[in-house]
Amino acid sequence: MNHFPVKTKRIVSNAPGTIFGIAPYDIIEDILIGLANDNETVLEHLTEHNGAFKQPKVIELVFLLSEHWHQDSSTKYIAVELLDRFMILHVEELYKSSVESMNILETVQAKTWKSIKASLCEMFILRMVSCIQITSKLHFHYHIINNNTILQFLTSSGYICNKEELLQSELTVLKTLHFHINIHSPFTYVETLLEVLGQNGCSVSLKDIRDMCVMVLDLVYLLRNPIYDTVLKASVDLSTPNSSQRFLTIKEDQMLLATGVISASSFIISQDYWNQVLEHLSNITGITVNSVFEVCSAILKHCIGAIVLPSH
């Protein structure tokens, strides 16, 4: 990683626990390298199902519940990622189990899988709140979501559930994920890259960029498909082989998304320093300026409408 000065500048955000500029540069460098490696590992093991449960209505409900339960931004993003990973594995496990255990007529198998799908739909809200609750515990919030709070919500939503079933649901999520729940969200990358930008002497206030990044990232999650469709048209030749796999890699690249979110946020705040931020992000991550520019342009198009970006 490049451009890590020895001296740091302290910048405090209003968000609980967010303080920029006090960590030694070598520690931040190690964290960023670790995040980059984790991101590459995830991209190397993608399947066609990745992101299948990142649907707008699901994401909106996760965001609203997280806000209602006084969680910070990091919780809601990781809860979405956790839910997506869990549901994909959970559905795969149930499907394999149903096929393996039904060595009989295909029509009976189909009927059985149909009933399993119905059960999945019925349990989805419970699984979703379990993912939010687990995430709240991971982050040691002073607003950890307890069982009584969850049960109150489920009851008010017409979902009959007791504490034992709630605990069982939480355990199902943990076991299905093999207790690998300390995962990252794009926001993890955003905050780390902002730290590096601050240490590189970025002229824009990190606090202002971070606050804008939260709003922009919310929008990206909610408008995930149209935003990435715009990126697809700009960056992927649909006539080439493996274009769908290439597009999936772009959609799940959290480092790339973080650079796009930060550059879009900095453009909204101050166009004067936008090119500087773009170049800094490219130098830090190794992602080409053109790639960051394409993601940034797609985000801005859906944030503030048609715009003409300055030359990069």
PDB file of C-alpha atoms in Angstrom:
ATOM      1  CA  MET A   1       0.000   0.000   0.000  1.00  0.00           C
ATOM      2  CA  ASN A   2       1.206   3.520  -0.761  1.00  0.00           C
ATOM      3  CA  HIS A   3       1.343   6.984   0.751  1.00  0.00           C
ATOM      4  CA  PHE A   4       1.277   6.378   4.512  1.00  0.00           C
ATOM      5  CA  PRO A   5       2.780   9.396   6.314  1.00  0.00           C
ATOM      6  CA  VAL A   6       4.184   9.122   9.795  1.00  0.00           C
ATOM      7  CA  LYS A   7       2.211  11.996  11.245  1.00  0.00           C
ATOM      8  CA  THR A   8      -1.519  11.716  11.722  1.00  0.00           C
ATOM      9  CA  LYS A   9      -4.293  14.196  12.254  1.00  0.00           C
ATOM     10  CA  ARG A  10      -7.196  13.536  14.576  1.00  0.00           C
ATOM     11  CA  ILE A  11     -10.688  13.961  13.173  1.00  0.00           C
ATOM     12  CA  VAL A  12     -13.692  12.992  15.252  1.00  0.00           C
ATOM     13  CA  SER A  13     -17.034  11.979  13.784  1.00  0.00           C
ATOM     14  CA  ASN A  14     -20.390  12.329  15.512  1.00  0.00           C
ATOM     15  CA  ALA A  15     -21.004   8.613  14.979  1.00  0.00           C
ATOM     16  CA  PRO A  16     -20.396   6.545  18.151  1.00  0.00           C
ATOM     17  CA  GLY A  17     -16.982   4.927  18.149  1.00  0.00           C
ATOM     18  CA  THR A  18     -15.791   6.541  14.893  1.00  0.00           C
ATOM     19  CA  ILE A  19     -12.512   8.397  15.404  1.00  0.00           C
ATOM     20  CA  PHE A  20     -10.196   9.033  12.472  1.00  0.00           C
ATOM     21  CA  GLY A  21      -6.502   9.716  12.602  1.00  0.00           C
ATOM     22  CA  ILE A  22      -5.356   8.169  15.886  1.00  0.00           C
ATOM     23  CA  ALA A  23      -4.325   4.683  14.732  1.00  0.00           C
ATOM     24  CA  PRO A  24      -0.669   4.255  13.709  1.00  0.00           C
ATOM     25  CA  TYR A  25      -0.184   4.170   9.951  1.00  0.00           C
ATOM     26  CA  ASP A  26       1.404   0.698   9.963  1.00  0.00           C
ATOM     27  CA  ILE A  27      -1.628  -0.790  11.720  1.00  0.00           C
ATOM     28  CA  ILE A  28      -4.006   0.821   9.221  1.00  0.00           C
ATOM     29  CA  GLU A  29      -1.837  -0.491   6.395  1.00  0.00           C
ATOM     30  CA  ASP A  30      -2.028  -4.033   7.798  1.00  0.00           C
ATOM     31  CA  ILE A  31      -5.801  -3.744   8.191  1.00  0.00           C
ATOM     32  CA  LEU A  32      -6.218  -2.552   4.622  1.00  0.00           C
ATOM     33  CA  ILE A  33      -4.008  -5.329   3.261  1.00  0.00           C
ATOM     34  CA  GLY A  34      -6.054  -7.846   5.253  1.00  0.00           C
ATOM     35  CA  LEU A  35      -9.301  -6.439   3.886  1.00  0.00           C
ATOM     36  CA  ALA A  36      -7.946  -6.556   0.346  1.00  0.00           C
ATOM     37  CA  ASN A  37      -6.955 -10.211   0.789  1.00  0.00           C
ATOM     38  CA  ASP A  38     -10.349 -11.094   2.271  1.00  0.00           C
ATOM     39  CA  ASN A  39     -12.059  -9.369  -0.637  1.00  0.00           C
ATOM     40  CA  GLU A  40     -10.001 -11.336  -3.172  1.00  0.00           C
ATOM     41  CA  THR A  41     -10.777 -14.602  -1.378  1.00  0.00           C
ATOM     42  CA  VAL A  42     -14.520 -13.918  -1.521  1.00  0.00           C
ATOM     43  CA  LEU A  43     -14.328 -13.027  -5.216  1.00  0.00           C
ATOM     44  CA  GLU A  44     -12.455 -16.240  -5.982  1.00  0.00           C
ATOM     45  CA  HIS A  45     -15.251 -18.350  -4.469  1.00  0.00           C
ATOM     46  CA  LEU A  46     -18.330 -16.630  -5.878  1.00  0.00           C
ATOM     47  CA  THR A  47     -21.321 -18.626  -7.058  1.00  0.00           C
ATOM     48  CA  GLU A  48     -24.200 -17.571  -9.258  1.00  0.00           C
ATOM     49  CA  HIS A  49     -26.361 -17.257  -6.136  1.00  0.00           C
ATOM     50  CA  ASN A  50     -24.313 -14.551  -4.407  1.00  0.00           C
ATOM     51  CA  GLY A  51     -26.499 -11.524  -3.754  1.00  0.00           C
ATOM     52  CA  ALA A  52     -29.720 -13.451  -4.408  1.00  0.00           C
ATOM     53  CA  PHE A  53     -31.283 -12.223  -1.160  1.00  0.00           C
ATOM     54  CA  LYS A  54     -30.128  -8.613  -1.441  1.00  0.00           C
ATOM     55  CA  GLN A  55     -33.533  -7.574  -2.691  1.00  0.00           C
ATOM     56  CA  PRO A  56     -34.727  -3.969  -2.185  1.00  0.00           C
ATOM     57  CA  LYS A  57     -37.671  -4.814   0.082  1.00  0.00           C
ATOM     58  CA  VAL A  58     -35.521  -7.086   2.239  1.00  0.00           C
ATOM     59  CA  ILE A  59     -32.769  -4.485   2.523  1.00  0.00           C
ATOM     60  CA  GLU A  60     -35.249  -1.733   3.312  1.00  0.00           C
ATOM     61  CA  LEU A  61     -36.760  -3.780   6.143  1.00  0.00           C
ATOM     62  CA  VAL A  62     -33.317  -4.595   7.574  1.00  0.00           C
ATOM     63  CA  PHE A  63     -32.413  -0.902   7.472  1.00  0.00           C
ATOM     64  CA  LEU A  64     -35.689   0.196   9.080  1.00  0.00           C
ATOM     65  CA  LEU A  65     -35.471  -2.386  11.861  1.00  0.00           C
ATOM     66  CA  SER A  66     -31.825  -1.547  12.546  1.00  0.00           C
ATOM     67  CA  GLU A  67     -32.740   2.108  12.854  1.00  0.00           C
ATOM     68  CA  HIS A  68     -35.762   1.303  15.021  1.00  0.00           C
ATOM     69  CA  TRP A  69     -33.530  -0.746  17.321  1.00  0.00           C
ATOM     70  CA  HIS A  70     -30.919   2.061  17.506  1.00  0.00           C
ATOM     71  CA  GLN A  71     -28.152   0.228  15.654  1.00  0.00           C
ATOM     72  CA  ASP A  72     -25.393   2.115  13.892  1.00  0.00           C
ATOM     73  CA  SER A  73     -24.603   1.982  10.194  1.00  0.00           C
ATOM     74  CA  SER A  74     -22.117  -0.882  10.398  1.00  0.00           C
ATOM     75  CA  THR A  75     -24.766  -3.195  11.856  1.00  0.00           C
ATOM     76  CA  LYS A  76     -27.335  -2.824   9.118  1.00  0.00           C
ATOM     77  CA  TYR A  77     -24.876  -3.398   6.275  1.00  0.00           C
ATOM     78  CA  ILE A  78     -23.322  -6.479   7.864  1.00  0.00           C
ATOM     79  CA  ALA A  79     -26.783  -7.820   8.718  1.00  0.00           C
ATOM     80  CA  VAL A  80     -27.677  -7.666   5.005  1.00  0.00           C
ATOM     81  CA  GLU A  81     -24.466  -9.506   4.073  1.00  0.00           C
ATOM     82  CA  LEU A  82     -24.970 -12.068   6.844  1.00  0.00           C
ATOM     83  CA  LEU A  83     -28.559 -12.729   5.818  1.00  0.00           C
ATOM     84  CA  ASP A  84     -27.594 -13.208   2.172  1.00  0.00           C
ATOM     85  CA  ARG A  85     -24.830 -15.688   2.997  1.00  0.00           C
ATOM     86  CA  PHE A  86     -26.965 -17.585   5.482  1.00  0.00           C
ATOM     87  CA  MET A  87     -30.017 -17.896   3.233  1.00  0.00           C
ATOM     88  CA  ILE A  88     -27.994 -19.155   0.274  1.00  0.00           C
ATOM     89  CA  LEU A  89     -26.345 -21.873   2.373  1.00  0.00           C
ATOM     90  CA  HIS A  90     -29.592 -22.669   4.185  1.00  0.00           C
ATOM     91  CA  VAL A  91     -31.560 -23.141   0.966  1.00  0.00           C
ATOM     92  CA  GLU A  92     -28.791 -25.288  -0.520  1.00  0.00           C
ATOM     93  CA  GLU A  93     -28.689 -27.494   2.568  1.00  0.00           C
ATOM     94  CA  LEU A  94     -32.455 -27.957   2.643  1.00  0.00           C
ATOM     95  CA  TYR A  95     -32.620 -28.728  -1.067  1.00  0.00           C
ATOM     96  CA  LYS A  96     -29.825 -31.324  -0.909  1.00  0.00           C
ATOM     97  CA  SER A  97     -31.394 -32.854   2.151  1.00  0.00           C
ATOM     98  CA  SER A  98     -34.788 -33.162   0.484  1.00  0.00           C
ATOM     99  CA  VAL A  99     -33.344 -34.748  -2.656  1.00  0.00           C
ATOM    100  CA  GLU A 100     -31.117 -37.183  -0.801  1.00  0.00           C
ATOM    101  CA  SER A 101     -33.850 -38.317   1.565  1.00  0.00           C
ATOM    102  CA  MET A 102     -36.501 -38.796  -1.106  1.00  0.00           C
ATOM    103  CA  ASN A 103     -35.380 -41.778  -3.155  1.00  0.00           C
ATOM    104  CA  ILE A 104     -38.866 -42.146  -4.557  1.00  0.00           C
ATOM    105  CA  LEU A 105     -41.024 -40.719  -7.330  1.00  0.00           C
ATOM    106  CA  GLU A 106     -40.028 -37.337  -8.747  1.00  0.00           C
ATOM    107  CA  THR A 107     -43.537 -35.966  -8.282  1.00  0.00           C
ATOM    108  CA  VAL A 108     -43.383 -36.659  -4.563  1.00  0.00           C
ATOM    109  CA  GLN A 109     -39.959 -35.010  -4.439  1.00  0.00           C
ATOM    110  CA  ALA A 110     -41.337 -31.919  -6.138  1.00  0.00           C
ATOM    111  CA  LYS A 111     -44.212 -31.755  -3.696  1.00  0.00           C
ATOM    112  CA  THR A 112     -41.840 -32.090  -0.762  1.00  0.00           C
ATOM    113  CA  TRP A 113     -39.556 -29.308  -2.055  1.00  0.00           C
ATOM    114  CA  LYS A 114     -42.629 -27.140  -2.579  1.00  0.00           C
ATOM    115  CA  SER A 115     -43.560 -27.522   1.083  1.00  0.00           C
ATOM    116  CA  ILE A 116     -39.978 -26.743   2.116  1.00  0.00           C
ATOM    117  CA  LYS A 117     -40.051 -23.531   0.087  1.00  0.00           C
ATOM    118  CA  ALA A 118     -43.306 -22.560   1.788  1.00  0.00           C
ATOM    119  CA  SER A 119     -41.690 -23.137   5.176  1.00  0.00           C
ATOM    120  CA  LEU A 120     -38.686 -21.022   4.129  1.00  0.00           C
ATOM    121  CA  CYS A 121     -40.993 -18.138   3.318  1.00  0.00           C
ATOM    122  CA  GLU A 122     -42.804 -18.462   6.628  1.00  0.00           C
ATOM    123  CA  MET A 123     -39.524 -18.462   8.571  1.00  0.00           C
ATOM    124  CA  PHE A 124     -37.823 -15.694   6.607  1.00  0.00           C
ATOM    125  CA  ILE A 125     -38.718 -12.796   8.935  1.00  0.00           C
ATOM    126  CA  LEU A 126     -37.517 -14.796  11.931  1.00  0.00           C
ATOM    127  CA  ARG A 127     -34.207 -15.572  10.178  1.00  0.00           C
ATOM    128  CA  MET A 128     -33.798 -11.940   9.217  1.00  0.00           C
ATOM    129  CA  VAL A 129     -34.230 -10.597  12.751  1.00  0.00           C
ATOM    130  CA  SER A 130     -31.874 -13.308  14.020  1.00  0.00           C
ATOM    131  CA  CYS A 131     -29.194 -12.004  11.631  1.00  0.00           C
ATOM    132  CA  ILE A 132     -29.730  -8.454  12.877  1.00  0.00           C
ATOM    133  CA  GLN A 133     -29.582  -9.610  16.489  1.00  0.00           C
ATOM    134  CA  ILE A 134     -26.376 -11.594  15.918  1.00  0.00           C
ATOM    135  CA  THR A 135     -24.768  -8.602  14.223  1.00  0.00           C
ATOM    136  CA  SER A 136     -25.711  -6.312  17.095  1.00  0.00           C
ATOM    137  CA  LYS A 137     -23.965  -8.683  19.497  1.00  0.00           C
ATOM    138  CA  LEU A 138     -20.868  -8.850  17.306  1.00  0.00           C
ATOM    139  CA  HIS A 139     -20.355  -5.118  17.554  1.00  0.00           C
ATOM    140  CA  PHE A 140     -20.746  -4.900  21.336  1.00  0.00           C
ATOM    141  CA  HIS A 141     -23.273  -2.107  21.021  1.00  0.00           C
ATOM    142  CA  TYR A 142     -24.757  -0.613  24.123  1.00  0.00           C
ATOM    143  CA  HIS A 143     -28.005  -1.175  22.215  1.00  0.00           C
ATOM    144  CA  ILE A 144     -27.734  -4.959  21.877  1.00  0.00           C
ATOM    145  CA  ILE A 145     -31.090  -6.280  20.730  1.00  0.00           C
ATOM    146  CA  ASN A 146     -32.433  -8.614  23.405  1.00  0.00           C
ATOM    147  CA  ASN A 147     -34.949 -11.420  22.973  1.00  0.00           C
ATOM    148  CA  ASN A 148     -37.820  -9.478  24.498  1.00  0.00           C
ATOM    149  CA  THR A 149     -37.414  -6.728  21.918  1.00  0.00           C
ATOM    150  CA  ILE A 150     -37.397  -9.265  19.075  1.00  0.00           C
ATOM    151  CA  LEU A 151     -40.426 -11.098  20.423  1.00  0.00           C
ATOM    152  CA  GLN A 152     -42.330  -7.851  20.812  1.00  0.00           C
ATOM    153  CA  PHE A 153     -41.692  -7.007  17.168  1.00  0.00           C
ATOM    154  CA  LEU A 154     -42.623 -10.494  15.940  1.00  0.00           C
ATOM    155  CA  THR A 155     -45.821 -10.497  17.987  1.00  0.00           C
ATOM    156  CA  SER A 156     -46.840  -7.076  16.677  1.00  0.00           C
ATOM    157  CA  SER A 157     -46.209  -8.399  13.151  1.00  0.00           C
ATOM    158  CA  GLY A 158     -48.538 -11.345  13.704  1.00  0.00           C
ATOM    159  CA  TYR A 159     -45.717 -13.888  13.953  1.00  0.00           C
ATOM    160  CA  ILE A 160     -46.203 -16.355  16.805  1.00  0.00           C
ATOM    161  CA  CYS A 161     -42.870 -17.252  18.373  1.00  0.00           C
ATOM    162  CA  ASN A 162     -41.461 -18.007  21.818  1.00  0.00           C
ATOM    163  CA  LYS A 163     -37.984 -17.523  23.274  1.00  0.00           C
ATOM    164  CA  GLU A 164     -36.960 -21.117  22.641  1.00  0.00           C
ATOM    165  CA  GLU A 165     -37.793 -20.805  18.937  1.00  0.00           C
ATOM    166  CA  LEU A 166     -35.954 -17.496  18.789  1.00  0.00           C
ATOM    167  CA  LEU A 167     -32.825 -19.032  20.292  1.00  0.00           C
ATOM    168  CA  GLN A 168     -33.133 -22.003  17.947  1.00  0.00           C
ATOM    169  CA  SER A 169     -33.314 -19.666  14.965  1.00  0.00           C
ATOM    170  CA  GLU A 170     -30.187 -17.855  16.104  1.00  0.00           C
ATOM    171  CA  LEU A 171     -28.407 -21.186  16.506  1.00  0.00           C
ATOM    172  CA  THR A 172     -29.538 -22.282  13.037  1.00  0.00           C
ATOM    173  CA  VAL A 173     -27.959 -19.175  11.519  1.00  0.00           C
ATOM    174  CA  LEU A 174     -24.712 -19.726  13.436  1.00  0.00           C
ATOM    175  CA  LYS A 175     -24.447 -23.423  12.593  1.00  0.00           C
ATOM    176  CA  THR A 176     -25.291 -22.926   8.933  1.00  0.00           C
ATOM    177  CA  LEU A 177     -22.519 -20.344   8.667  1.00  0.00           C
ATOM    178  CA  HIS A 178     -20.215 -22.640  10.685  1.00  0.00           C
ATOM    179  CA  PHE A 179     -19.917 -19.754  13.151  1.00  0.00           C
ATOM    180  CA  HIS A 180     -18.000 -17.732  10.522  1.00  0.00           C
ATOM    181  CA  ILE A 181     -19.918 -14.572  11.239  1.00  0.00           C
ATOM    182  CA  ASN A 182     -17.168 -11.999  11.568  1.00  0.00           C
ATOM    183  CA  ILE A 183     -17.644 -10.818   7.990  1.00  0.00           C
ATOM    184  CA  HIS A 184     -17.129  -7.470   6.320  1.00  0.00           C
ATOM    185  CA  SER A 185     -19.487  -5.100   4.581  1.00  0.00           C
ATOM    186  CA  PRO A 186     -18.614  -2.375   2.061  1.00  0.00           C
ATOM    187  CA  PHE A 187     -18.822   0.074   4.962  1.00  0.00           C
ATOM    188  CA  THR A 188     -15.814  -1.614   6.606  1.00  0.00           C
ATOM    189  CA  TYR A 189     -13.836  -0.827   3.461  1.00  0.00           C
ATOM    190  CA  VAL A 190     -15.216   2.710   3.318  1.00  0.00           C
ATOM    191  CA  GLU A 191     -14.109   3.578   6.849  1.00  0.00           C
ATOM    192  CA  THR A 192     -10.665   2.025   6.398  1.00  0.00           C
ATOM    193  CA  LEU A 193     -10.077   3.826   3.101  1.00  0.00           C
ATOM    194  CA  LEU A 194     -11.199   7.088   4.698  1.00  0.00           C
ATOM    195  CA  GLU A 195      -8.615   6.570   7.417  1.00  0.00           C
ATOM    196  CA  VAL A 196      -5.926   6.119   4.778  1.00  0.00           C
ATOM    197  CA  LEU A 197      -7.126   9.171   2.853  1.00  0.00           C
ATOM    198  CA  GLY A 198      -6.843  11.256   6.012  1.00  0.00           C
ATOM    199  CA  GLN A 199      -3.313  10.062   6.622  1.00  0.00           C
ATOM    200  CA  ASN A 200      -2.449  10.835   3.002  1.00  0.00           C
ATOM    201  CA  GLY A 201      -3.419  14.474   3.532  1.00  0.00           C
ATOM    202  CA  CYS A 202      -6.817  14.490   1.819  1.00  0.00           C
ATOM    203  CA  SER A 203      -8.164  18.053   1.826  1.00  0.00           C
ATOM    204  CA  VAL A 204     -11.812  17.106   2.366  1.00  0.00           C
ATOM    205  CA  SER A 205     -13.189  16.618   5.897  1.00  0.00           C
ATOM    206  CA  LEU A 206     -13.341  12.897   6.711  1.00  0.00           C
ATOM    207  CA  LYS A 207     -16.329  13.493   8.963  1.00  0.00           C
ATOM    208  CA  ASP A 208     -18.282  15.101   6.134  1.00  0.00           C
ATOM    209  CA  ILE A 209     -17.323  12.387   3.664  1.00  0.00           C
ATOM    210  CA  ARG A 210     -18.207   9.619   6.122  1.00  0.00           C
ATOM    211  CA  ASP A 211     -21.641  11.085   6.817  1.00  0.00           C
ATOM    212  CA  MET A 212     -22.283  11.399   3.085  1.00  0.00           C
ATOM    213  CA  CYS A 213     -20.976   7.875   2.477  1.00  0.00           C
ATOM    214  CA  VAL A 214     -23.640   6.457   4.791  1.00  0.00           C
ATOM    215  CA  MET A 215     -26.392   8.104   2.763  1.00  0.00           C
ATOM    216  CA  VAL A 216     -24.833   7.131  -0.558  1.00  0.00           C
ATOM    217  CA  LEU A 217     -24.234   3.532   0.519  1.00  0.00           C
ATOM    218  CA  ASP A 218     -27.841   3.278   1.714  1.00  0.00           C
ATOM    219  CA  LEU A 219     -28.937   4.298  -1.759  1.00  0.00           C
ATOM    220  CA  VAL A 220     -26.547   1.856  -3.423  1.00  0.00           C
ATOM    221  CA  TYR A 221     -27.965  -1.021  -1.390  1.00  0.00           C
ATOM    222  CA  LEU A 222     -31.559  -0.024  -2.153  1.00  0.00           C
ATOM    223  CA  LEU A 223     -30.881   0.607  -5.855  1.00  0.00           C
ATOM    224  CA  ARG A 224     -28.333  -2.170  -6.219  1.00  0.00           C
ATOM    225  CA  ASN A 225     -29.645  -3.646  -9.475  1.00  0.00           C
ATOM    226  CA  PRO A 226     -30.182  -0.442 -11.500  1.00  0.00           C
ATOM    227  CA  ILE A 227     -26.854   1.013 -10.345  1.00  0.00           C
ATOM    228  CA  TYR A 228     -24.930  -2.101 -11.315  1.00  0.00           C
ATOM    229  CA  ASP A 229     -26.845  -2.348 -14.579  1.00  0.00           C
ATOM    230  CA  THR A 230     -25.411   1.082 -15.364  1.00  0.00           C
ATOM    231  CA  VAL A 231     -21.925  -0.128 -14.419  1.00  0.00           C
ATOM    232  CA  LEU A 232     -22.447  -3.217 -16.559  1.00  0.00           C
ATOM    233  CA  LYS A 233     -23.277  -1.203 -19.654  1.00  0.00           C
ATOM    234  CA  ALA A 234     -20.163   0.918 -19.154  1.00  0.00           C
ATOM    235  CA  SER A 235     -17.625  -1.751 -18.274  1.00  0.00           C
ATOM    236  CA  VAL A 236     -18.630  -5.191 -19.571  1.00  0.00           C
ATOM    237  CA  ASP A 237     -18.864  -6.342 -23.176  1.00  0.00           C
ATOM    238  CA  LEU A 238     -21.936  -8.594 -23.134  1.00  0.00           C
ATOM    239  CA  SER A 239     -20.790 -10.367 -26.300  1.00  0.00           C
ATOM    240  CA  THR A 240     -17.652 -11.752 -24.651  1.00  0.00           C
ATOM    241  CA  PRO A 241     -17.559 -15.188 -22.959  1.00  0.00           C
ATOM    242  CA  ASN A 242     -17.960 -15.287 -19.182  1.00  0.00           C
ATOM    243  CA  SER A 243     -19.417 -11.766 -19.123  1.00  0.00           C
ATOM    244  CA  SER A 244     -22.001 -12.834 -16.534  1.00  0.00           C
ATOM    245  CA  GLN A 245     -19.273 -14.126 -14.196  1.00  0.00           C
ATOM    246  CA  ARG A 246     -17.309 -10.927 -14.721  1.00  0.00           C
ATOM    247  CA  PHE A 247     -20.389  -8.875 -13.841  1.00  0.00           C
ATOM    248  CA  LEU A 248     -20.997 -10.924 -10.692  1.00  0.00           C
ATOM    249  CA  THR A 249     -17.405 -10.235  -9.656  1.00  0.00           C
ATOM    250  CA  ILE A 250     -17.983  -6.505 -10.111  1.00  0.00           C
ATOM    251  CA  LYS A 251     -21.217  -6.614  -8.076  1.00  0.00           C
ATOM    252  CA  GLU A 252     -19.599  -8.430  -5.160  1.00  0.00           C
ATOM    253  CA  ASP A 253     -16.313  -6.485  -5.127  1.00  0.00           C
ATOM    254  CA  GLN A 254     -16.566  -4.584  -1.853  1.00  0.00           C
ATOM    255  CA  MET A 255     -13.292  -2.727  -2.292  1.00  0.00           C
ATOM    256  CA  LEU A 256     -14.419  -1.445  -5.691  1.00  0.00           C
ATOM    257  CA  LEU A 257     -17.787  -0.402  -4.272  1.00  0.00           C
ATOM    258  CA  ALA A 258     -16.120   1.417  -1.371  1.00  0.00           C
ATOM    259  CA  THR A 259     -13.968   3.443  -3.759  1.00  0.00           C
ATOM    260  CA  GLY A 260     -17.051   4.330  -5.803  1.00  0.00           C
ATOM    261  CA  VAL A 261     -19.026   5.379  -2.732  1.00  0.00           C
ATOM    262  CA  ILE A 262     -16.209   7.557  -1.373  1.00  0.00           C
ATOM    263  CA  SER A 263     -15.513   9.221  -4.717  1.00  0.00           C
ATOM    264  CA  ALA A 264     -19.228   9.881  -5.298  1.00  0.00           C
ATOM    265  CA  SER A 265     -19.577  11.305  -1.787  1.00  0.00           C
ATOM    266  CA  SER A 266     -16.556  13.554  -2.213  1.00  0.00           C
ATOM    267  CA  PHE A 267     -17.957  14.816  -5.533  1.00  0.00           C
ATOM    268  CA  ILE A 268     -21.246  15.734  -3.855  1.00  0.00           C
ATOM    269  CA  ILE A 269     -19.439  17.534  -1.028  1.00  0.00           C
ATOM    270  CA  SER A 270     -16.709  19.321  -2.984  1.00  0.00           C
ATOM    271  CA  GLN A 271     -16.078  18.953  -6.710  1.00  0.00           C
ATOM    272  CA  ASP A 272     -12.818  20.899  -6.316  1.00  0.00           C
ATOM    273  CA  TYR A 273     -11.093  17.974  -4.596  1.00  0.00           C
ATOM    274  CA  TRP A 274     -12.858  15.158  -6.439  1.00  0.00           C
ATOM    275  CA  ASN A 275     -10.003  14.343  -8.838  1.00  0.00           C
ATOM    276  CA  GLN A 276      -7.573  14.311  -5.929  1.00  0.00           C
ATOM    277  CA  VAL A 277      -9.721  11.789  -4.035  1.00  0.00           C
ATOM    278  CA  LEU A 278     -10.110   9.661  -7.167  1.00  0.00           C
ATOM    279  CA  GLU A 279      -6.361   9.466  -7.691  1.00  0.00           C
ATOM    280  CA  HIS A 280      -5.695   8.791  -4.005  1.00  0.00           C
ATOM    281  CA  LEU A 281      -8.161   5.884  -4.017  1.00  0.00           C
ATOM    282  CA  SER A 282      -6.584   4.405  -7.132  1.00  0.00           C
ATOM    283  CA  ASN A 283      -3.079   4.634  -5.630  1.00  0.00           C
ATOM    284  CA  ILE A 284      -4.194   3.113  -2.330  1.00  0.00           C
ATOM    285  CA  THR A 285      -6.202   0.180  -3.733  1.00  0.00           C
ATOM    286  CA  GLY A 286      -4.515  -0.518  -7.050  1.00  0.00           C
ATOM    287  CA  ILE A 287      -7.900  -0.211  -8.767  1.00  0.00           C
ATOM    288  CA  THR A 288      -7.621   1.781 -11.991  1.00  0.00           C
ATOM    289  CA  VAL A 289      -8.933   5.330 -12.061  1.00  0.00           C
ATOM    290  CA  ASN A 290     -11.259   4.330 -14.918  1.00  0.00           C
ATOM    291  CA  SER A 291     -12.853   1.554 -12.832  1.00  0.00           C
ATOM    292  CA  VAL A 292     -13.412   3.864  -9.859  1.00  0.00           C
ATOM    293  CA  PHE A 293     -14.750   6.507 -12.241  1.00  0.00           C
ATOM    294  CA  GLU A 294     -17.294   4.093 -13.790  1.00  0.00           C
ATOM    295  CA  VAL A 295     -18.703   3.026 -10.425  1.00  0.00           C
ATOM    296  CA  CYS A 296     -18.715   6.618  -9.173  1.00  0.00           C
ATOM    297  CA  SER A 297     -20.529   7.795 -12.315  1.00  0.00           C
ATOM    298  CA  ALA A 298     -23.203   5.098 -11.996  1.00  0.00           C
ATOM    299  CA  ILE A 299     -23.800   5.965  -8.337  1.00  0.00           C
ATOM    300  CA  LEU A 300     -24.027   9.701  -9.038  1.00  0.00           C
ATOM    301  CA  LYS A 301     -26.415   9.118 -11.917  1.00  0.00           C
ATOM    302  CA  HIS A 302     -28.874   7.440  -9.552  1.00  0.00           C
ATOM    303  CA  CYS A 303     -28.128   9.807  -6.637  1.00  0.00           C
ATOM    304  CA  ILE A 304     -28.484  13.190  -8.291  1.00  0.00           C
ATOM    305  CA  GLY A 305     -29.540  12.463 -11.868  1.00  0.00           C
ATOM    306  CA  ALA A 306     -27.734  13.064 -15.148  1.00  0.00           C
ATOM    307  CA  ILE A 307     -24.468  14.940 -14.614  1.00  0.00           C
ATOM    308  CA  VAL A 308     -21.345  15.770 -16.542  1.00  0.00           C
ATOM    309  CA  LEU A 309     -18.308  14.723 -14.530  1.00  0.00           C
ATOM    310  CA  PRO A 310     -15.070  16.662 -14.949  1.00  0.00           C
ATOM    311  CA  SER A 311     -12.223  15.020 -16.801  1.00  0.00           C
ATOM    312  CA  HIS A 312     -10.306  12.435 -14.797  1.00  0.00           C
TER     313      HIS A 312
END
